[in-house]
Coordinates of C-alpha atoms and ligand atoms in Angstrom, one line a residue:
X1 CA 0.0 0.0 0.0
X2 CA 1.2 3.5 -0.7
X3 CA 2.7 5.3 2.3
X4 CA 0.1 8.1 2.1
X5 CA -2.7 5.5 2.1
X6 CA -1.6 3.8 5.3
X7 CA -4.1 4.2 8.1
X8 CA -1.4 5.4 10.5
X9 CA -0.4 8.1 7.9
X10 CA -3.9 9.4 7.7
X11 CA -4.3 9.3 11.5
X12 CA -1.1 11.2 11.8
X13 CA -2.4 13.8 9.3
X14 CA -5.5 14.3 11.4
X15 CA -3.5 14.4 14.6
X16 CA -1.2 17.0 13.1
X17 CA -4.2 19.3 12.4
X18 CA -5.2 19.5 16.0
X19 CA -1.7 19.2 17.4
X20 CA 0.7 21.3 15.4
X21 CA 0.0 24.6 17.2
X22 CA 1.0 23.1 20.6
X23 CA 4.1 24.4 22.2
X24 CA 6.8 22.0 23.5
X25 CA 7.0 24.1 26.6
X26 CA 3.3 23.6 27.3
X27 CA 3.8 19.9 27.0
X28 CA 6.5 20.1 29.7
X29 CA 4.2 22.1 31.9
X30 CA 1.5 19.4 31.7
X31 CA 3.8 16.3 31.7
X32 CA 6.0 16.5 34.7
X33 CA 7.6 13.1 33.8
X34 CA 8.3 14.1 30.2
X35 CA 12.1 13.6 30.6
X36 CA 11.6 10.0 31.8
X37 CA 8.8 9.3 29.4
X38 CA 10.8 10.5 26.3
X39 CA 14.3 9.3 27.0
X40 CA 16.1 6.0 26.5
X41 CA 19.4 4.4 27.4
X42 CA 21.4 1.7 25.5
X43 CA 24.7 0.2 26.6
X44 CA 26.6 3.1 25.2
X45 CA 24.2 6.0 24.6
X46 CA 21.6 8.1 26.3
X47 CA 18.9 9.8 24.2
X48 CA 16.7 12.6 25.5
X49 CA 14.0 13.2 23.0
X50 CA 11.6 15.0 25.2
X51 CA 12.2 18.4 23.6
X52 CA 10.2 17.4 20.5
X53 CA 6.8 18.3 19.3
X54 CA 5.3 15.0 20.3
X55 CA 3.0 13.6 23.0
X56 CA 2.1 10.0 23.8
X57 CA -0.5 10.0 21.1
X58 CA 1.8 11.3 18.5
X59 CA 4.3 8.7 19.4
X60 CA 1.8 5.8 19.3
X61 CA 0.7 6.9 15.8
X62 CA 4.3 7.1 14.6
X63 CA 5.0 3.6 16.0
X64 CA 1.9 2.4 14.2
X65 CA 3.3 3.9 11.0
X66 CA 6.5 1.9 11.6
X67 CA 4.5 -1.3 12.2
X68 CA 2.3 -0.8 9.1
X69 CA 5.5 -0.1 7.1
X70 CA 6.8 -3.5 8.2
X71 CA 10.0 -2.1 9.6
X72 CA 10.6 -5.3 11.6
X73 CA 10.1 -7.4 8.6
X74 CA 12.6 -5.4 6.5
X75 CA 15.0 -5.5 9.4
X76 CA 14.8 -9.2 9.3
X77 CA 15.4 -9.1 5.5
X78 CA 18.5 -7.1 6.0
X79 CA 20.0 -9.1 8.8
X80 CA 19.3 -12.4 6.9
X81 CA 21.1 -11.4 3.7
X82 CA 18.1 -10.8 1.4
X83 CA 19.0 -8.7 -1.6
X84 CA 17.1 -5.7 -0.4
X85 CA 19.3 -3.5 -2.6
X86 CA 17.3 -4.9 -5.5
X87 CA 18.4 -2.4 -8.1
X88 CA 21.9 -3.7 -7.8
X89 CA 20.9 -7.2 -6.8
X90 CA 22.9 -7.0 -3.6
X91 CA 22.5 -8.0 0.0
X92 CA 23.2 -5.3 2.6
X93 CA 25.5 -6.9 5.1
X94 CA 27.7 -4.3 6.8
X95 CA 26.3 -5.6 10.1
X96 CA 28.2 -8.9 9.4
X97 CA 31.5 -6.9 9.5
X98 CA 30.9 -6.4 13.2
X99 CA 29.2 -9.7 14.1
X100 CA 30.8 -10.6 17.5
X101 CA 29.3 -14.1 17.6
X102 CA 29.8 -17.5 16.0
X103 CA 26.5 -17.0 14.2
X104 CA 26.9 -17.7 10.5
X105 CA 25.7 -15.0 8.1
X106 CA 24.4 -16.2 4.8
X107 CA 24.5 -14.5 1.4
X108 CA 23.5 -16.6 -1.6
X109 CA 23.5 -19.7 0.8
X110 CA 27.1 -19.1 1.7
X111 CA 28.4 -18.2 5.1
X112 CA 30.3 -14.9 4.6
X113 CA 31.8 -14.9 8.1
X114 CA 34.9 -16.9 7.2
X115 CA 35.8 -14.5 4.4
X116 CA 35.2 -11.5 6.7
X117 CA 37.5 -13.0 9.4
X118 CA 40.2 -14.0 6.9
X119 CA 40.5 -10.5 5.5
X120 CA 40.5 -8.9 8.9
X121 CA 43.3 -11.3 10.0
X122 CA 45.2 -10.3 6.9
X123 CA 44.7 -6.6 7.8
X124 CA 45.7 -7.2 11.4
X125 CA 49.0 -9.0 10.4
X126 CA 49.8 -6.2 8.0
X127 CA 49.0 -3.4 10.4
X128 CA 51.1 -5.0 13.2
X129 CA 54.1 -5.3 10.8
X130 CA 53.8 -1.6 10.0
X131 CA 53.2 -0.5 13.6
X132 CA 56.1 -2.7 14.9
X133 CA 58.4 -1.4 12.2
X134 CA 58.9 -4.8 10.5
X135 CA 57.4 -3.5 7.3
X136 CA 60.1 -1.4 5.7
X137 CA 60.1 1.0 2.8
X138 CA 62.3 0.5 -0.3
X139 CA 65.4 2.0 1.5
X140 CA 64.9 -0.1 4.6
X141 CA 63.3 2.7 6.7
X142 CA 60.1 2.1 8.7
X143 CA 56.8 3.8 7.7
X144 CA 56.0 7.1 9.3
X145 CA 53.2 8.5 7.2
X146 CA 50.0 6.8 6.0
X147 CA 48.2 8.4 3.2
X148 CA 44.6 7.3 2.5
X149 CA 43.6 8.1 -1.1
X150 CA 39.9 7.6 -1.6
X151 CA 36.6 9.5 -1.9
X152 CA 33.0 9.3 -0.6
X153 CA 32.7 6.2 1.6
X154 CA 36.3 5.4 1.0
X155 CA 37.3 8.6 2.7
X156 CA 34.6 10.1 5.0
X157 CA 34.2 7.1 7.4
X158 CA 37.9 6.4 7.8
X159 CA 38.8 10.1 8.3
X160 CA 36.0 10.5 10.8
X161 CA 37.0 7.5 12.9
X162 CA 40.8 8.3 12.8
X163 CA 40.1 11.9 13.8
X164 CA 37.7 11.0 16.5
X165 CA 40.0 8.4 18.0
X166 CA 43.3 10.3 17.5
X167 CA 44.2 10.1 21.1
X168 CA 44.4 6.2 20.7
X169 CA 46.8 6.7 17.8
X170 CA 50.4 5.5 17.7
X171 CA 52.5 8.6 18.3
X172 CA 55.1 7.9 15.6
X173 CA 52.6 7.4 12.8
X174 CA 50.8 10.3 11.0
X175 CA 47.9 10.0 8.7
X176 CA 46.8 12.0 5.7
X177 CA 43.5 11.8 3.9
X178 CA 43.4 12.9 0.3
X179 CA 40.1 12.8 -1.7
X180 CA 39.5 15.0 -4.6
X181 CA 42.1 17.7 -3.8
X182 CA 45.5 17.7 -5.5
X183 CA 47.8 15.3 -3.7
X184 CA 50.9 17.3 -4.6
X185 CA 50.8 19.7 -1.6
X186 CA 50.7 16.7 0.7
X187 CA 53.5 14.9 -1.2
X188 CA 55.6 18.0 -0.8
X189 CA 55.5 17.5 3.0
X190 CA 56.4 13.8 2.9
X191 CA 59.4 11.6 2.4
X192 CA 58.9 8.8 -0.1
X193 CA 61.1 6.4 1.9
X194 CA 58.7 6.5 4.9
X195 CA 55.3 6.9 3.2
X196 CA 52.7 4.2 2.8
X197 CA 49.8 4.9 0.4
X198 CA 46.5 3.1 0.8
X199 CA 44.4 3.3 -2.3
X200 CA 40.8 2.8 -1.1
X201 CA 38.2 2.3 -3.8
X202 CA 35.4 -0.2 -3.9
X203 CA 35.2 0.0 -7.7
X204 CA 38.9 1.0 -8.3
X205 CA 37.6 3.1 -11.2
X206 CA 36.8 6.3 -9.4
X207 CA 38.6 9.0 -11.4
X208 CA 39.6 11.3 -8.6
X209 CA 41.1 8.4 -6.6
X210 CA 43.0 6.9 -9.5
X211 CA 44.4 10.3 -10.6
X212 CA 45.9 11.0 -7.2
X213 CA 47.1 7.4 -6.9
X214 CA 48.9 7.7 -10.2
X215 CA 50.5 11.0 -9.1
X216 CA 51.7 9.4 -5.9
X217 CA 53.1 6.4 -7.8
X218 CA 55.1 8.6 -10.1
X219 CA 56.4 10.6 -7.2
X220 CA 57.5 7.5 -5.4
X221 CA 59.1 6.0 -8.5
X222 CA 61.0 9.2 -9.2
X223 CA 62.6 8.9 -5.8
X224 CA 63.1 5.1 -5.7
X225 CA 64.0 4.6 -9.3
X226 CA 62.8 1.0 -9.1
X227 CA 59.4 -0.4 -9.9
X228 CA 59.7 -2.9 -7.1
X229 CA 59.3 0.0 -4.6
X230 CA 55.6 0.1 -5.4
X231 CA 54.9 -3.1 -3.5
X232 CA 56.5 -1.6 -0.4
X233 CA 54.6 1.6 -0.5
X234 CA 51.3 0.9 -2.1
X235 CA 48.4 -1.2 -0.8
X236 CA 44.8 -1.3 -1.9
X237 CA 41.4 -1.9 -0.4
X238 CA 38.9 -2.8 -3.0
X239 CA 36.1 -5.1 -4.2
X240 CA 37.9 -5.0 -7.6
X241 CA 41.2 -6.7 -6.9
X242 CA 41.9 -7.2 -10.6
X243 CA 41.9 -3.5 -11.2
X244 CA 44.1 -2.9 -8.1
X245 CA 46.6 -5.5 -9.4
X246 CA 46.7 -3.9 -12.8
X247 CA 47.5 -0.6 -11.1
X248 CA 50.7 -2.3 -10.0
X249 CA 49.7 -3.4 -6.5
X250 CA 51.0 -6.7 -5.3
X251 CA 48.1 -9.3 -4.9
X252 CA 49.2 -9.9 -1.3
X253 CA 48.7 -6.2 -0.6
X254 CA 45.1 -6.0 -1.9
X255 CA 42.6 -6.2 1.0
X256 CA 39.3 -7.3 -0.2
X257 CA 35.8 -6.2 0.6
X258 CA 32.5 -7.3 -1.1
X259 CA 29.6 -6.0 -3.1
X260 CA 27.3 -6.5 -0.1
X261 CA 29.1 -3.7 1.7
X262 CA 27.9 -0.3 0.4
X263 CA 30.6 2.4 0.2
X264 CA 29.0 4.6 2.8
X265 CA 28.7 1.6 5.1
X266 CA 32.3 0.3 4.6
X267 CA 34.3 1.9 7.3
X268 CA 33.9 -1.3 9.4
X269 CA 35.7 -3.4 6.7
X270 CA 39.3 -3.3 5.5
X271 CA 38.4 0.2 4.4
X272 CA 39.2 1.1 8.0
X273 CA 42.9 0.1 7.3
X274 CA 44.3 3.6 7.8
X275 CA 42.5 3.8 11.2
X276 CA 43.7 0.3 12.2
X277 CA 47.3 1.3 11.4
X278 CA 46.9 4.3 13.7
X279 CA 44.9 2.9 16.6
X280 CA 45.7 -0.8 16.4
X281 CA 43.4 -3.8 15.8
X282 CA 42.4 -4.0 19.5
X283 CA 40.9 -0.6 19.5
X284 CA 39.3 -1.2 16.1
X285 CA 37.7 -4.3 17.4
X286 CA 36.3 -2.3 20.3
X287 CA 34.7 0.0 17.6
X288 CA 33.2 -3.0 15.9
X289 CA 31.9 -4.3 19.3
X290 CA 30.2 -1.0 20.0
X291 CA 28.5 -1.1 16.6
X292 CA 27.5 -4.7 17.3
X293 CA 25.9 -3.7 20.6
X294 CA 23.8 -1.1 18.7
X295 CA 23.0 -3.7 16.0
X296 CA 21.7 -6.1 18.7
X297 CA 19.7 -3.3 20.3
X298 CA 18.2 -2.4 16.9
X299 CA 17.5 -6.0 16.0
X300 CA 15.9 -7.0 19.3
X301 CA 14.4 -4.0 21.1
X302 CA 10.7 -3.4 20.6
X303 CA 10.0 -0.5 18.3
X304 CA 8.9 1.9 21.1
X305 CA 12.2 1.3 22.9
X306 CA 14.4 1.2 19.8
X307 CA 16.7 4.2 19.6
X308 CA 17.3 4.2 15.8
X309 CA 13.6 3.8 15.2
X310 CA 12.7 6.6 17.6
X311 CA 15.1 9.0 15.8
X312 CA 13.8 7.9 12.4
X313 CA 10.2 8.4 13.4
X314 CA 10.9 11.9 14.7
X315 CA 12.6 12.7 11.5
X316 CA 9.6 11.5 9.5
X317 CA 7.3 13.6 11.7
X318 CA 9.2 16.8 10.9
X319 CA 9.9 16.1 7.2
X320 CA 6.6 14.9 6.2
X321 CA 4.1 16.7 8.5
X322 CA 5.9 19.9 9.5
X323 CA 7.7 20.3 6.1
X324 CA 11.2 20.5 7.5
X325 CA 13.8 20.2 4.7
X326 CA 16.9 19.9 6.7
X327 CA 18.3 18.3 9.8
X328 CA 21.4 19.6 11.8
X329 CA 23.8 17.3 13.7
X330 CA 25.8 19.3 16.2
X331 CA 28.5 17.6 18.2
X332 CA 29.8 19.6 21.1
X333 CA 33.0 17.6 20.7
X334 CA 35.7 18.7 18.3
X335 CA 36.8 15.2 17.9
X336 CA 33.5 14.6 16.0
X337 CA 34.0 17.4 13.6
X338 CA 34.0 15.1 10.6
X339 CA 30.7 13.4 11.7
X340 CA 28.3 15.7 9.9
X341 CA 30.2 15.2 6.6
X342 CA 30.0 11.4 7.0
X343 CA 26.3 11.6 7.9
X344 CA 25.7 13.8 4.9
X345 CA 26.8 10.9 2.6
X346 CA 25.2 8.2 4.8
X347 CA 21.8 9.9 4.9
X348 CA 21.6 11.9 1.7
X349 CA 23.1 9.3 -0.7
X350 CA 20.9 6.7 1.0
X351 CA 17.6 8.5 1.3
X352 CA 17.8 11.3 -1.3
X353 CA 15.5 9.3 -3.5
X354 CA 12.1 10.1 -5.1
X355 CA 11.1 6.7 -6.6
X356 CA 9.5 4.0 -4.5
X357 CA 10.4 0.3 -4.4
X358 CA 7.5 -0.3 -6.8
X359 CA 8.9 2.3 -9.3
X360 CA 6.4 5.1 -8.6
X361 CA 7.4 8.7 -8.0
X362 CA 6.8 9.6 -4.3
X363 CA 4.1 12.1 -3.5
X364 CA 5.8 13.0 -0.2
X365 CA 9.3 14.3 0.7
X366 CA 12.1 11.9 1.6
X367 CA 15.6 12.4 3.1
X368 CA 16.3 15.9 4.4
X369 CA 19.5 17.9 3.9
X370 CA 22.0 17.1 6.6
X371 CA 24.4 19.6 7.9
X372 CA 26.3 20.5 11.0
X373 CA 29.6 21.4 12.6
X374 CA 30.9 21.4 16.2
X375 CA 29.6 23.5 18.9
X376 CA 30.3 26.2 19.8
X377 CA 31.5 27.3 16.3
X378 CA 28.1 26.7 14.8
X379 CA 26.5 29.0 17.4
X380 CA 28.5 31.9 16.0
X381 CA 27.7 31.0 12.4
X382 CA 24.2 29.7 11.5
X383 CA 22.3 29.2 14.8
X384 CA 20.7 32.6 14.3
X385 CA 18.7 30.9 11.5
X386 CA 17.7 28.0 13.7
X387 CA 16.4 30.4 16.5
X388 CA 14.9 33.2 14.4
X389 CA 14.8 32.0 10.7
X390 CA 11.7 30.9 8.8
X391 CA 12.8 27.3 8.3
X392 CA 12.2 24.5 10.8
X393 CA 15.5 22.8 11.5
X394 CA 15.4 19.9 13.9
X395 CA 18.7 19.4 15.7
X396 CA 20.6 16.4 17.2
X397 CA 23.0 17.6 19.9
X398 CA 25.8 15.2 20.8
X399 CA 28.1 15.5 23.8
X400 CA 30.3 13.5 26.1
X401 CA 29.6 13.5 29.9
X402 CA 33.2 13.1 30.8
X403 CA 36.4 14.9 29.9
X404 CA 36.4 15.9 26.3
X405 CA 39.2 18.4 26.6
X406 CA 42.2 19.0 28.9
X407 CA 40.3 21.5 31.0
X408 CA 37.3 20.7 33.3
X409 CA 36.2 24.3 32.9
X410 CA 36.2 24.0 29.2
X411 CA 34.2 20.7 29.4
X412 CA 31.6 22.4 31.6
X413 CA 31.4 25.4 29.2
X414 CA 30.7 22.9 26.4
X415 CA 28.1 21.1 28.4
X416 CA 26.5 24.4 29.4
X417 CA 26.3 25.7 25.9
X418 CA 25.0 22.4 24.5
X419 CA 22.1 22.3 27.1
X420 CA 21.5 26.0 26.8
X421 CA 21.0 25.8 23.0
X422 CA 18.4 23.1 23.2
X423 CA 16.7 24.9 26.1
X424 CA 16.7 28.2 24.1
X425 CA 15.5 26.6 21.0
X426 CA 12.6 25.0 22.9
X427 CA 11.7 27.9 25.2
X428 CA 12.4 31.0 23.1
X429 CA 11.8 34.4 24.5
X430 CA 8.4 36.2 24.2
X431 CA 7.7 39.9 23.5
X432 CA 6.6 40.5 27.1
X433 CA 9.8 38.9 28.4
X434 CA 11.9 41.0 26.1
X435 CA 10.1 44.2 26.9
X436 CA 10.5 43.6 30.6
X437 CA 14.2 42.9 30.1
X438 CA 14.8 46.0 28.0
X439 CA 12.9 48.1 30.6
X440 CA 15.0 46.7 33.4
X441 CA 18.2 47.6 31.5
X442 CA 17.1 51.2 31.3
X443 CA 15.8 51.5 27.7
X444 CA 13.1 54.1 27.1
X445 CA 9.7 53.4 25.5
X446 CA 10.7 54.3 22.0
X447 CA 13.8 52.1 22.1
X448 CA 11.7 49.2 23.5
X449 CA 9.2 49.6 20.6
X450 CA 12.0 49.6 18.1
X451 CA 14.1 46.8 19.5
X452 CA 11.6 44.3 21.0
X453 CA 10.2 42.7 17.8
X454 CA 13.7 42.0 16.5
X455 CA 14.6 40.2 19.7
X456 CA 11.7 37.8 19.8
X457 CA 12.7 34.1 19.7
X458 CA 9.7 32.1 18.9
X459 CA 10.9 28.9 20.5
X460 CA 9.2 25.5 20.0
X461 CA 12.2 24.3 18.0
X462 CA 12.7 20.6 18.4
X463 CA 15.9 18.8 19.3
X464 CA 17.3 15.5 20.5
X465 CA 20.3 15.3 22.9
X466 CA 22.6 12.3 22.7
X467 CA 24.9 11.7 25.6
X468 CA 27.8 9.3 25.8
X469 CA 30.0 8.7 28.8
X470 CA 33.2 9.3 27.0
X471 CA 34.2 9.1 23.4
X472 CA 36.0 5.8 23.0
X473 CA 36.0 3.2 20.2
X474 CA 32.9 1.5 21.6
X475 CA 30.7 4.5 22.0
X476 CA 31.8 5.8 18.6
X477 CA 30.9 2.4 17.0
X478 CA 27.5 2.5 18.7
X479 CA 26.9 6.1 17.6
X480 CA 27.7 5.5 13.9
X481 CA 25.6 2.3 13.9
X482 CA 22.7 4.2 15.4
X483 CA 22.7 6.6 12.5
X484 CA 23.0 3.8 9.9
X485 CA 19.9 2.1 11.4
X486 CA 18.0 5.4 11.6
X487 CA 18.6 5.9 7.9
X488 CA 17.5 2.3 7.2
X489 CA 14.2 2.7 9.1
X490 CA 13.4 6.0 7.3
X491 CA 14.1 4.4 3.9
X492 CA 11.8 1.5 4.8
X493 CA 9.0 3.9 5.7
X494 CA 9.5 6.1 2.7
X495 CA 9.4 2.8 0.6
X496 CA 12.7 3.6 -1.2
X497 CA 15.9 1.6 -1.8
X498 CA 18.4 3.3 0.6
X499 CA 21.3 1.3 -0.8
X500 CA 21.8 2.3 -4.4
X501 CA 23.1 5.6 -5.7
X502 CA 22.2 5.8 -9.4
X503 CA 21.7 9.6 -9.1
X504 CA 25.4 10.2 -9.1
X505 CA 26.1 8.4 -12.4
X506 CA 24.8 10.9 -14.9
X507 CA 27.2 13.6 -13.7
X508 CA 30.1 11.3 -13.9
X509 CA 29.3 10.4 -17.6
X510 CA 28.8 14.1 -18.5
X511 CA 32.1 15.0 -16.9
X512 CA 33.9 12.5 -19.0
X513 CA 32.2 13.9 -22.1
X514 CA 32.8 17.5 -21.2
X515 CA 36.5 16.8 -20.5
X516 CA 36.7 15.4 -24.1
X517 CA 34.8 18.3 -25.5
X518 CA 36.4 21.1 -23.5
X519 CA 38.9 21.9 -26.2
X520 CA 36.9 21.1 -29.3
X521 CA 33.9 22.9 -30.7
X522 CA 31.2 20.3 -30.8
X523 CA 28.1 22.2 -31.6
X524 CA 24.8 20.6 -30.6
X525 CA 26.4 18.3 -27.9
X526 CA 25.6 20.7 -25.0
X527 CA 23.1 23.4 -24.1
X528 CA 24.2 27.0 -24.8
X529 CA 24.9 27.6 -21.1
X530 CA 27.3 24.6 -20.8
X531 CA 28.8 25.4 -24.3
X532 CA 29.2 29.1 -23.3
X533 CA 31.1 28.1 -20.2
X534 CA 33.3 25.7 -22.1
X535 CA 34.0 28.4 -24.6
X536 CA 35.4 30.6 -21.8
X537 CA 37.8 27.8 -21.1
X538 CA 38.9 27.6 -24.7
X539 CA 39.4 31.4 -24.8
X540 CA 41.2 31.3 -21.5
X541 CA 39.6 34.5 -20.3
X542 CA 36.3 35.8 -19.0
Ligands
F6P1 O1 29.9 8.3 -6.7 C1 29.4 7.9 -5.5 C2 30.3 6.8 -4.9 O2 30.1 5.6 -5.7 C3 30.0 6.5 -3.5 O3 28.9 5.7 -3.2 C4 31.2 5.9 -3.0 O4 31.4 5.9 -1.6 C5 32.3 6.8 -3.7 O5 31.6 7.1 -5.0 C6 33.6 6.2 -3.9 O6 33.5 5.0 -4.7 P1 34.7 4.0 -4.8 O7 35.0 3.4 -3.4 O8 34.3 2.9 -5.7 O9 35.9 4.7 -5.3

């Protein structure tokens, strides 16, 4: 049945009509236990979702929507290796990468766990050799710099985890992440004798990655003067080992992953090699274990106590009923500064779709625009728009309870700002309150009339607050898996395939064509805007 024909959808539409004018603050006045009622703890995370425009009835209806959308059944399909990515005929098995049990996991009637364990063992042995200085460069020196060359999921996940867990890193190893930018400025800072390049590409055909990998290879060969040096300084992580080999990488140095791991879900696989080199396999295993704890919570907790489901339903409530187009993720934790970028790909490449599983155009909106940056930077940039702008922007606040920085005072400043922002968003400041404050600070009547309307903060802005005890590999794993499953539930409810990404292909094809056409007049190939822009390139001036 179409989403908009489901009984729960229609009940939610009716509920919205009578409910939408209600203020969150009034809900708090009438529901003294709201914090207890709308909060939830898992092994690693605590979620306060009480500052949302929901009451018990809203929540019951949203849960009904999840039931009628068969979220539990689709979950079962995913965990059991069904090819739910049906447009690419692929299973979706990133959860197998963090399976902590002896439970077999089948794809096409084959248990994939032995292959997963074999590759991770290979990664572990390799990483230990590098970390213990047994792996030497062409001139006999140990590795000091690790350069991850990759883009999208082959970059965003690893850079996020390495950054977030930097304090677990081996001190004499440094990491560099190069995606589409020119690698040369990085190479200029490095010594070829002590540099290890990891070429990460599921397809091993991604233009940006291969171009930078070629530049790095040339740079190395110029210094080493011997083709054999490549095998000491280049390894690959890819689902296309043949292409990696033809690039010149030794078969033993190609770490495999599989078509049932989507790029944006791949940080748990050998794609995490750069992170493993820095923090060691033990810490990486703790990351996987944290993700597994969230997988188990997601798999087994009833919908109403299921953290990813709750976040997903709140997102649907704002996107589809309140018309919110965006969603902000704000970590009050510098170590998570890369998280919003990773979530941008995870969420927008997964749920930025407008065709349902049955091939029909949706008559409702799907995935919102995801953005964010660490607090308090964001407060001094775009929070004005959240407090006083015309768009509704729901926010997830994230913060550690314990020691995020070297100073207790700074930690408490961060906590205070994080809690203050969600309180201010919810509470706002009324005209009467502002007038009283202006009067108390000595403003005259004329000044009060002029100023007061500009200072009104409407309030009633929704937010979630996610707490973790401390940022360690386990809590980070749980946090990332939480968002993966949230995206999954939303995709199920929106009736889309969250696991393909056909939308990015056309641009790639056109870029290939335009590169060919850039220097030759090829009338009729392109529209006059594109042709006009290309002509400027040919002329070399504006
Ligand atoms: O173009 C989009 C995309 O395919 C992403 O899904 C992927 O993470 C990224 O490009 C990189 O792809 P690859 O790992 O194959 O180089």
